[in-house]
């Protein structure tokens, strides 16, 4: 089936624009669905209210199925209690933007830092931050509501390739860089760098937190997939199986699955608790042998994203296709055309997929279906139970297999 286009956001072009400077390496939705951000190429990040985006798509005649999207908007801005309407912001980051991530503060979650006596920033209930990772190794933190620069973090020595915030509202930020390190920052402690995670022998391409913020996955060159314990800042295990650089990763909403995308033409879905590959989604048939998968081909997978229903995965490859997969089916359930696609992510409610290409963004309606009661129960159980505990439950083996995503 062909995915239906919802709309597009096109970057402005000028006759003197160099095409090579307009790669859109990163797109992101705010956790509460209020904002969408993308890199327009060069140094520019654009921030737009997502509900306004959808209204514009409707006005221009593109039929929209995303009317269930959350339109909860900030009740106050960062400076005081006055009501404010979300505004569009164009942010000049001063260097090429490779990565960005939204982070929101949850006051009842205590920061992990020891020194909590004095802070420059008072984070309110509605604080929403945008972190941008730059070509020169800097990370700039912006206030989404005002577009003001709050912090400039300067420890990386190479491109900051990816950023991810802990989902627990602690404003812990992890950055992945070509300097072969991951760095952990505490934004509630004025951007103090808490830890450097070393283990990658080459470039680090991406990182993602598990939904409970306890585990971090990082992926990079030389087939590397690492899992880290974020309480002890130690490596849990290395996942073996890819035949080429691994460029993207994301956990399922219940934390029971991990999807990784690689230049070896495959997306693997792992059980991160035991390090086993549960599913393989191939973008080239028949799948290439390890020797050919380890080299250049036109099926390099660039990006992967897990839907919020826990049933669908989107992947984006160099063969000019976006694919939507179900975790229990071998072939894509929907496809869409996209040239030079570099990144993709699901909207906060999972109804739309955004994909970036040459400074612009394209949006598609995602496969929608009502999740079965069995699947909803499985997700509820797996949110709180690792695989080892599930296998010890006094229940029939078929139920155990289902809970472990093995059938």
Coordinates of C-alpha atoms in Angstrom, one line a residue:
X1 CA 0.0 0.0 0.0
X2 CA 1.1 3.5 -0.7
X3 CA 1.3 6.0 2.2
X4 CA -0.7 9.1 1.8
X5 CA 1.0 12.5 2.0
X6 CA -0.1 14.8 4.8
X7 CA 2.0 17.8 3.9
X8 CA 5.4 19.3 3.4
X9 CA 7.6 22.1 4.8
X10 CA 10.0 23.4 2.1
X11 CA 13.2 25.2 2.9
X12 CA 13.7 28.5 1.1
X13 CA 16.1 28.4 -1.8
X14 CA 18.2 31.1 -3.4
X15 CA 20.1 31.0 -6.8
X16 CA 23.4 31.0 -4.9
X17 CA 22.4 28.2 -2.5
X18 CA 25.0 25.4 -2.4
X19 CA 23.1 22.1 -2.6
X20 CA 25.7 20.3 -0.4
X21 CA 25.1 22.6 2.5
X22 CA 21.4 21.9 2.8
X23 CA 21.3 18.4 4.2
X24 CA 18.5 18.0 6.7
X25 CA 20.2 15.6 9.2
X26 CA 17.6 15.9 11.9
X27 CA 13.9 16.4 12.7
X28 CA 12.1 16.2 16.0
X29 CA 8.7 16.6 17.7
X30 CA 8.4 18.1 21.2
X31 CA 7.3 15.5 23.8
X32 CA 4.0 17.2 24.4
X33 CA 3.3 17.5 20.7
X34 CA 3.4 21.3 20.8
X35 CA 6.4 22.0 18.5
X36 CA 8.2 20.5 15.5
X37 CA 11.8 21.4 14.7
X38 CA 14.1 20.6 11.8
X39 CA 17.5 21.7 10.5
X40 CA 17.1 23.6 7.2
X41 CA 20.7 23.1 6.2
X42 CA 23.7 25.4 6.8
X43 CA 23.2 26.8 10.3
X44 CA 19.4 27.3 10.6
X45 CA 16.9 25.4 12.7
X46 CA 13.3 26.2 12.3
X47 CA 10.8 25.7 15.2
X48 CA 7.1 25.7 14.4
X49 CA 4.0 25.1 16.5
X50 CA 2.8 21.7 15.3
X51 CA -1.0 22.4 15.5
X52 CA -0.4 25.4 13.2
X53 CA 1.5 23.2 10.8
X54 CA -1.5 20.8 10.6
X55 CA -3.9 23.7 10.1
X56 CA -1.8 25.0 7.2
X57 CA -1.8 21.5 5.6
X58 CA -5.6 21.5 5.8
X59 CA -5.9 25.0 4.4
X60 CA -3.8 24.0 1.4
X61 CA -6.1 21.1 0.5
X62 CA -3.9 18.2 1.7
X63 CA -6.3 15.9 3.5
X64 CA -5.2 15.3 7.0
X65 CA -5.8 12.3 9.2
X66 CA -3.8 13.6 12.2
X67 CA -6.7 15.5 13.8
X68 CA -6.2 13.5 17.0
X69 CA -2.8 15.2 17.5
X70 CA -2.2 16.7 21.0
X71 CA -2.5 20.5 20.8
X72 CA -1.7 21.1 24.5
X73 CA 0.2 24.4 24.5
X74 CA 2.4 26.0 27.1
X75 CA 0.5 27.7 29.9
X76 CA 3.2 30.2 30.6
X77 CA 6.5 31.3 29.2
X78 CA 9.9 31.0 30.9
X79 CA 10.0 34.5 32.2
X80 CA 6.7 34.6 34.1
X81 CA 3.1 33.6 34.4
X82 CA 1.7 35.5 31.5
X83 CA -0.3 33.6 28.8
X84 CA 1.6 33.1 25.6
X85 CA 0.8 31.7 22.2
X86 CA 3.4 29.4 20.7
X87 CA 5.5 31.3 18.2
X88 CA 7.6 30.2 15.2
X89 CA 11.3 30.7 15.7
X90 CA 14.2 30.7 13.2
X91 CA 17.4 29.9 15.1
X92 CA 20.8 30.6 13.7
X93 CA 23.1 28.1 15.5
X94 CA 26.4 29.6 14.1
X95 CA 27.5 26.3 12.5
X96 CA 26.1 23.4 10.5
X97 CA 23.5 21.5 12.6
X98 CA 23.8 17.8 12.7
X99 CA 21.4 16.9 15.5
X100 CA 18.7 18.2 17.7
X101 CA 16.5 17.0 20.6
X102 CA 13.6 18.4 22.7
X103 CA 13.8 18.1 26.5
X104 CA 11.1 19.0 29.0
X105 CA 11.4 19.4 32.7
X106 CA 9.3 17.6 35.2
X107 CA 9.7 19.4 38.6
X108 CA 9.1 16.4 40.8
X109 CA 11.9 14.4 39.2
X110 CA 15.1 15.3 41.1
X111 CA 18.2 16.0 39.1
X112 CA 21.0 13.5 39.8
X113 CA 23.5 16.2 40.5
X114 CA 25.0 16.6 43.9
X115 CA 25.5 20.4 43.8
X116 CA 21.9 21.7 43.9
X117 CA 22.4 24.9 46.0
X118 CA 22.7 27.4 43.1
X119 CA 21.5 27.4 39.5
X120 CA 21.4 30.1 36.9
X121 CA 18.1 28.8 35.4
X122 CA 14.8 28.2 37.2
X123 CA 13.0 25.5 35.4
X124 CA 9.3 25.9 35.5
X125 CA 6.5 23.4 35.0
X126 CA 6.3 24.3 31.3
X127 CA 10.0 24.5 30.5
X128 CA 10.8 23.1 27.0
X129 CA 14.3 23.1 25.7
X130 CA 15.8 22.4 22.3
X131 CA 19.4 21.1 22.2
X132 CA 21.3 21.5 18.9
X133 CA 24.5 19.6 18.1
X134 CA 26.9 21.4 15.8
X135 CA 29.7 20.7 13.3
X136 CA 32.3 22.3 15.5
X137 CA 31.5 20.0 18.5
X138 CA 29.4 22.5 20.4
X139 CA 26.0 21.9 21.8
X140 CA 23.7 24.9 22.1
X141 CA 20.6 24.8 24.4
X142 CA 17.7 27.0 23.5
X143 CA 14.4 28.1 25.2
X144 CA 11.7 26.9 22.8
X145 CA 9.1 29.5 23.8
X146 CA 11.4 32.5 23.4
X147 CA 14.1 31.3 21.0
X148 CA 16.8 32.5 23.4
X149 CA 20.2 30.8 23.8
X150 CA 20.5 29.4 27.4
X151 CA 23.7 27.3 27.4
X152 CA 26.7 26.6 25.2
X153 CA 28.4 23.2 25.9
X154 CA 31.9 22.9 24.6
X155 CA 33.6 19.6 25.4
X156 CA 33.3 17.6 22.2
X157 CA 36.2 17.9 19.8
X158 CA 34.3 16.7 16.7
X159 CA 30.8 16.8 15.1
X160 CA 28.0 16.1 17.5
X161 CA 26.1 13.5 15.5
X162 CA 23.2 12.8 17.8
X163 CA 21.4 14.0 21.0
X164 CA 18.9 12.4 23.3
X165 CA 17.2 13.6 26.5
X166 CA 16.2 11.1 29.3
X167 CA 12.4 10.7 29.1
X168 CA 12.0 11.0 32.9
X169 CA 12.1 14.8 32.8
X170 CA 15.4 15.0 34.7
X171 CA 16.9 17.1 31.8
X172 CA 19.8 14.7 31.5
X173 CA 21.2 15.0 28.0
X174 CA 23.5 12.5 26.2
X175 CA 25.5 13.5 23.1
X176 CA 27.1 11.2 20.6
X177 CA 30.1 12.5 18.6
X178 CA 32.6 11.7 15.9
X179 CA 35.3 12.1 18.6
X180 CA 34.3 8.5 19.6
X181 CA 32.7 9.5 22.9
X182 CA 29.3 9.9 24.5
X183 CA 28.9 12.7 27.0
X184 CA 26.3 13.0 29.8
X185 CA 25.2 16.5 30.7
X186 CA 22.9 17.7 33.5
X187 CA 21.0 20.8 32.3
X188 CA 19.4 21.4 35.7
X189 CA 23.0 21.8 37.0
X190 CA 23.8 24.5 34.5
X191 CA 24.9 22.1 31.8
X192 CA 27.5 20.4 34.0
X193 CA 29.1 17.4 32.2
X194 CA 28.7 14.5 34.5
X195 CA 30.4 11.6 32.6
X196 CA 32.2 10.6 29.4
X197 CA 31.3 7.1 28.1
X198 CA 34.1 5.5 26.2
X199 CA 33.9 2.2 24.3
X200 CA 33.5 3.1 20.7
X201 CA 36.6 2.6 18.6
X202 CA 35.2 4.8 15.8
X203 CA 32.6 7.5 15.1
X204 CA 29.4 7.4 17.2
X205 CA 26.4 7.9 15.0
X206 CA 23.4 7.8 17.3
X207 CA 22.1 7.2 20.8
X208 CA 18.7 6.6 22.4
X209 CA 17.3 6.2 26.0
X210 CA 15.1 3.3 27.0
X211 CA 11.6 4.6 28.2
X212 CA 12.5 4.2 31.9
X213 CA 15.8 6.2 31.3
X214 CA 17.8 3.3 32.9
X215 CA 19.5 2.1 29.7
X216 CA 21.2 4.0 26.8
X217 CA 21.9 2.4 23.4
X218 CA 24.6 3.9 21.3
X219 CA 25.5 2.9 17.7
X220 CA 28.4 3.7 15.4
X221 CA 31.0 2.7 12.8
X222 CA 32.5 -0.7 12.8
X223 CA 29.2 -2.5 13.4
X224 CA 29.0 -1.2 17.0
X225 CA 25.9 -1.4 19.1
X226 CA 26.4 -0.8 22.8
X227 CA 24.0 -0.8 25.8
X228 CA 24.9 1.3 28.9
X229 CA 23.7 1.2 32.4
X230 CA 22.8 4.9 33.1
X231 CA 22.9 4.5 36.9
X232 CA 26.5 3.2 37.0
X233 CA 27.6 4.6 33.7
X234 CA 29.0 1.2 32.7
X235 CA 28.6 -0.9 29.6
X236 CA 26.1 -3.7 29.9
X237 CA 26.8 -5.5 26.7
X238 CA 27.7 -5.2 23.0
X239 CA 25.2 -6.5 20.5
X240 CA 26.7 -8.5 17.7
X241 CA 25.1 -9.1 14.3
X242 CA 25.4 -6.2 11.9
X243 CA 27.8 -6.3 9.0
X244 CA 28.4 -2.6 8.4
X245 CA 28.2 0.8 10.2
X246 CA 25.1 1.1 12.5
X247 CA 23.6 4.6 12.1
X248 CA 20.4 4.8 14.1
X249 CA 18.6 3.2 17.0
X250 CA 15.4 3.5 19.0
X251 CA 13.6 1.6 21.8
X252 CA 10.0 0.5 21.6
X253 CA 7.6 2.4 23.9
X254 CA 7.6 -0.5 26.4
X255 CA 11.4 -0.9 26.3
X256 CA 11.2 -4.6 25.4
X257 CA 12.5 -4.1 21.9
X258 CA 15.4 -2.1 20.3
X259 CA 15.5 -1.3 16.5
X260 CA 18.8 -0.6 14.9
X261 CA 19.4 0.5 11.3
X262 CA 22.6 -0.2 9.4
X263 CA 24.4 0.4 6.1
X264 CA 24.3 -3.5 5.7
X265 CA 20.8 -3.0 4.2
X266 CA 19.0 -4.3 7.3
X267 CA 17.0 -3.1 10.3
X268 CA 17.3 -5.5 13.3
X269 CA 14.9 -5.7 16.1
X270 CA 16.6 -6.9 19.3
X271 CA 15.6 -8.1 22.7
X272 CA 18.0 -5.7 24.5
X273 CA 17.7 -7.6 27.8
X274 CA 19.3 -10.8 26.4
X275 CA 21.0 -9.4 23.2
X276 CA 19.1 -11.6 20.8
X277 CA 17.9 -10.6 17.3
X278 CA 14.1 -11.2 17.2
X279 CA 13.4 -9.8 13.7
X280 CA 15.2 -8.7 10.6
X281 CA 13.8 -6.3 8.0
X282 CA 15.8 -6.5 4.8
X283 CA 15.9 -3.7 2.2
X284 CA 17.5 -5.8 -0.5
X285 CA 16.3 -9.2 -1.7
X286 CA 17.9 -11.7 -1.5
X287 CA 19.8 -10.2 1.4
X288 CA 23.5 -9.6 0.6
X289 CA 26.1 -11.9 2.1
X290 CA 28.2 -10.4 4.9
X291 CA 31.0 -9.5 2.5
X292 CA 28.7 -7.5 0.1
X293 CA 26.6 -6.1 3.0
X294 CA 29.9 -4.7 4.5
X295 CA 30.5 -2.5 1.4
X296 CA 28.8 0.3 -0.5
X297 CA 25.4 -0.4 -1.9
X298 CA 22.2 1.6 -2.8
X299 CA 20.2 0.1 0.1
X300 CA 22.0 1.8 3.0
X301 CA 19.4 2.3 5.7
X302 CA 19.7 5.8 7.0
X303 CA 17.2 6.1 9.8
X304 CA 14.7 4.1 11.9
X305 CA 11.8 5.1 14.1
X306 CA 9.5 3.2 16.5
X307 CA 5.8 4.1 16.5
X308 CA 4.1 4.8 19.7
X309 CA 1.7 1.9 19.3
X310 CA 4.7 -0.5 19.6
X311 CA 3.6 -2.3 16.5
X312 CA 5.1 -0.3 13.6
X313 CA 8.6 0.7 12.6
X314 CA 9.5 3.2 9.9
X315 CA 12.8 3.0 8.0
X316 CA 14.4 5.2 5.4
X317 CA 16.9 3.9 2.8
X318 CA 19.1 5.1 -0.1
X319 CA 16.8 3.4 -2.6
X320 CA 14.5 6.4 -2.4
X321 CA 11.9 4.7 -0.3
X322 CA 10.3 5.2 3.1
X323 CA 8.9 1.9 4.5
X324 CA 6.5 1.1 7.3
X325 CA 6.8 -2.3 8.9
X326 CA 4.7 -4.2 11.3
X327 CA 6.9 -6.0 13.9
X328 CA 5.1 -9.3 13.2
X329 CA 5.3 -9.2 9.4
X330 CA 8.2 -9.8 7.0
X331 CA 7.3 -7.3 4.3
X332 CA 6.4 -3.5 4.5
X333 CA 2.8 -2.7 5.1
X334 CA 3.1 0.7 3.4
X335 CA 5.8 2.5 1.3
X336 CA 6.3 6.1 0.2
X337 CA 8.8 7.7 -2.3
X338 CA 11.6 10.0 -1.0
X339 CA 14.8 11.1 -2.7
X340 CA 17.9 11.7 -0.5
X341 CA 16.1 11.1 2.8
X342 CA 18.4 11.3 5.8
X343 CA 16.2 11.1 9.0
X344 CA 12.7 10.2 10.1
X345 CA 10.6 10.3 13.3
X346 CA 7.0 9.7 14.3
X347 CA 4.8 12.5 15.7
X348 CA 4.1 12.4 19.4
X349 CA 0.7 10.6 18.9
X350 CA 2.2 8.4 16.2
X351 CA -0.3 9.5 13.4
X352 CA 2.3 11.2 11.2
X353 CA 5.8 10.3 10.1
X354 CA 8.2 13.3 9.3
X355 CA 11.2 12.7 7.1
X356 CA 13.9 15.2 6.3
X357 CA 15.6 15.7 2.9
X358 CA 17.7 18.6 1.5
X359 CA 16.5 21.1 4.1
X360 CA 12.8 20.3 3.6
X361 CA 10.5 17.9 5.5
X362 CA 7.8 15.6 4.2
X363 CA 4.9 14.2 6.2
X364 CA 3.0 10.9 5.7
X365 CA -0.1 9.4 7.4
X366 CA 1.1 6.3 9.2
X367 CA -0.6 2.9 9.2
X368 CA -3.4 3.1 11.8
X369 CA -5.1 0.3 13.5
X370 CA -6.6 -0.4 16.9
X371 CA -4.1 -2.5 19.0
X372 CA -5.3 -5.8 20.2
X373 CA -6.0 -6.2 23.9
X374 CA -3.3 -8.9 24.0
X375 CA -0.7 -6.4 22.7
X376 CA -1.8 -3.7 25.1
X377 CA -1.4 -6.1 28.0
X378 CA 2.0 -7.2 26.7
X379 CA 3.2 -3.6 26.6
X380 CA 1.9 -3.0 30.1
X381 CA 3.7 -6.0 31.4
X382 CA 6.9 -5.4 29.5
X383 CA 7.2 -1.8 30.8
X384 CA 7.9 -3.1 34.2
X385 CA 9.4 -6.6 33.5
X386 CA 12.6 -7.6 31.8
X387 CA 12.8 -10.7 29.7
X388 CA 14.4 -12.8 32.5
X389 CA 11.5 -12.2 34.9
X390 CA 8.9 -12.9 32.2
X391 CA 10.5 -16.3 31.5
X392 CA 10.2 -17.2 35.2
X393 CA 6.4 -16.5 35.3
X394 CA 4.3 -19.6 36.0
X395 CA 2.3 -19.3 32.8
X396 CA 2.1 -21.4 29.6
X397 CA 5.2 -21.3 27.3
X398 CA 3.2 -19.9 24.4
X399 CA 2.2 -16.9 26.5
X400 CA 5.8 -16.4 27.6
X401 CA 6.8 -16.4 23.9
X402 CA 4.2 -13.9 23.1
X403 CA 5.3 -11.6 26.0
X404 CA 8.9 -11.9 24.8
X405 CA 7.9 -10.9 21.2
X406 CA 9.0 -14.3 19.9
X407 CA 5.7 -15.1 18.1

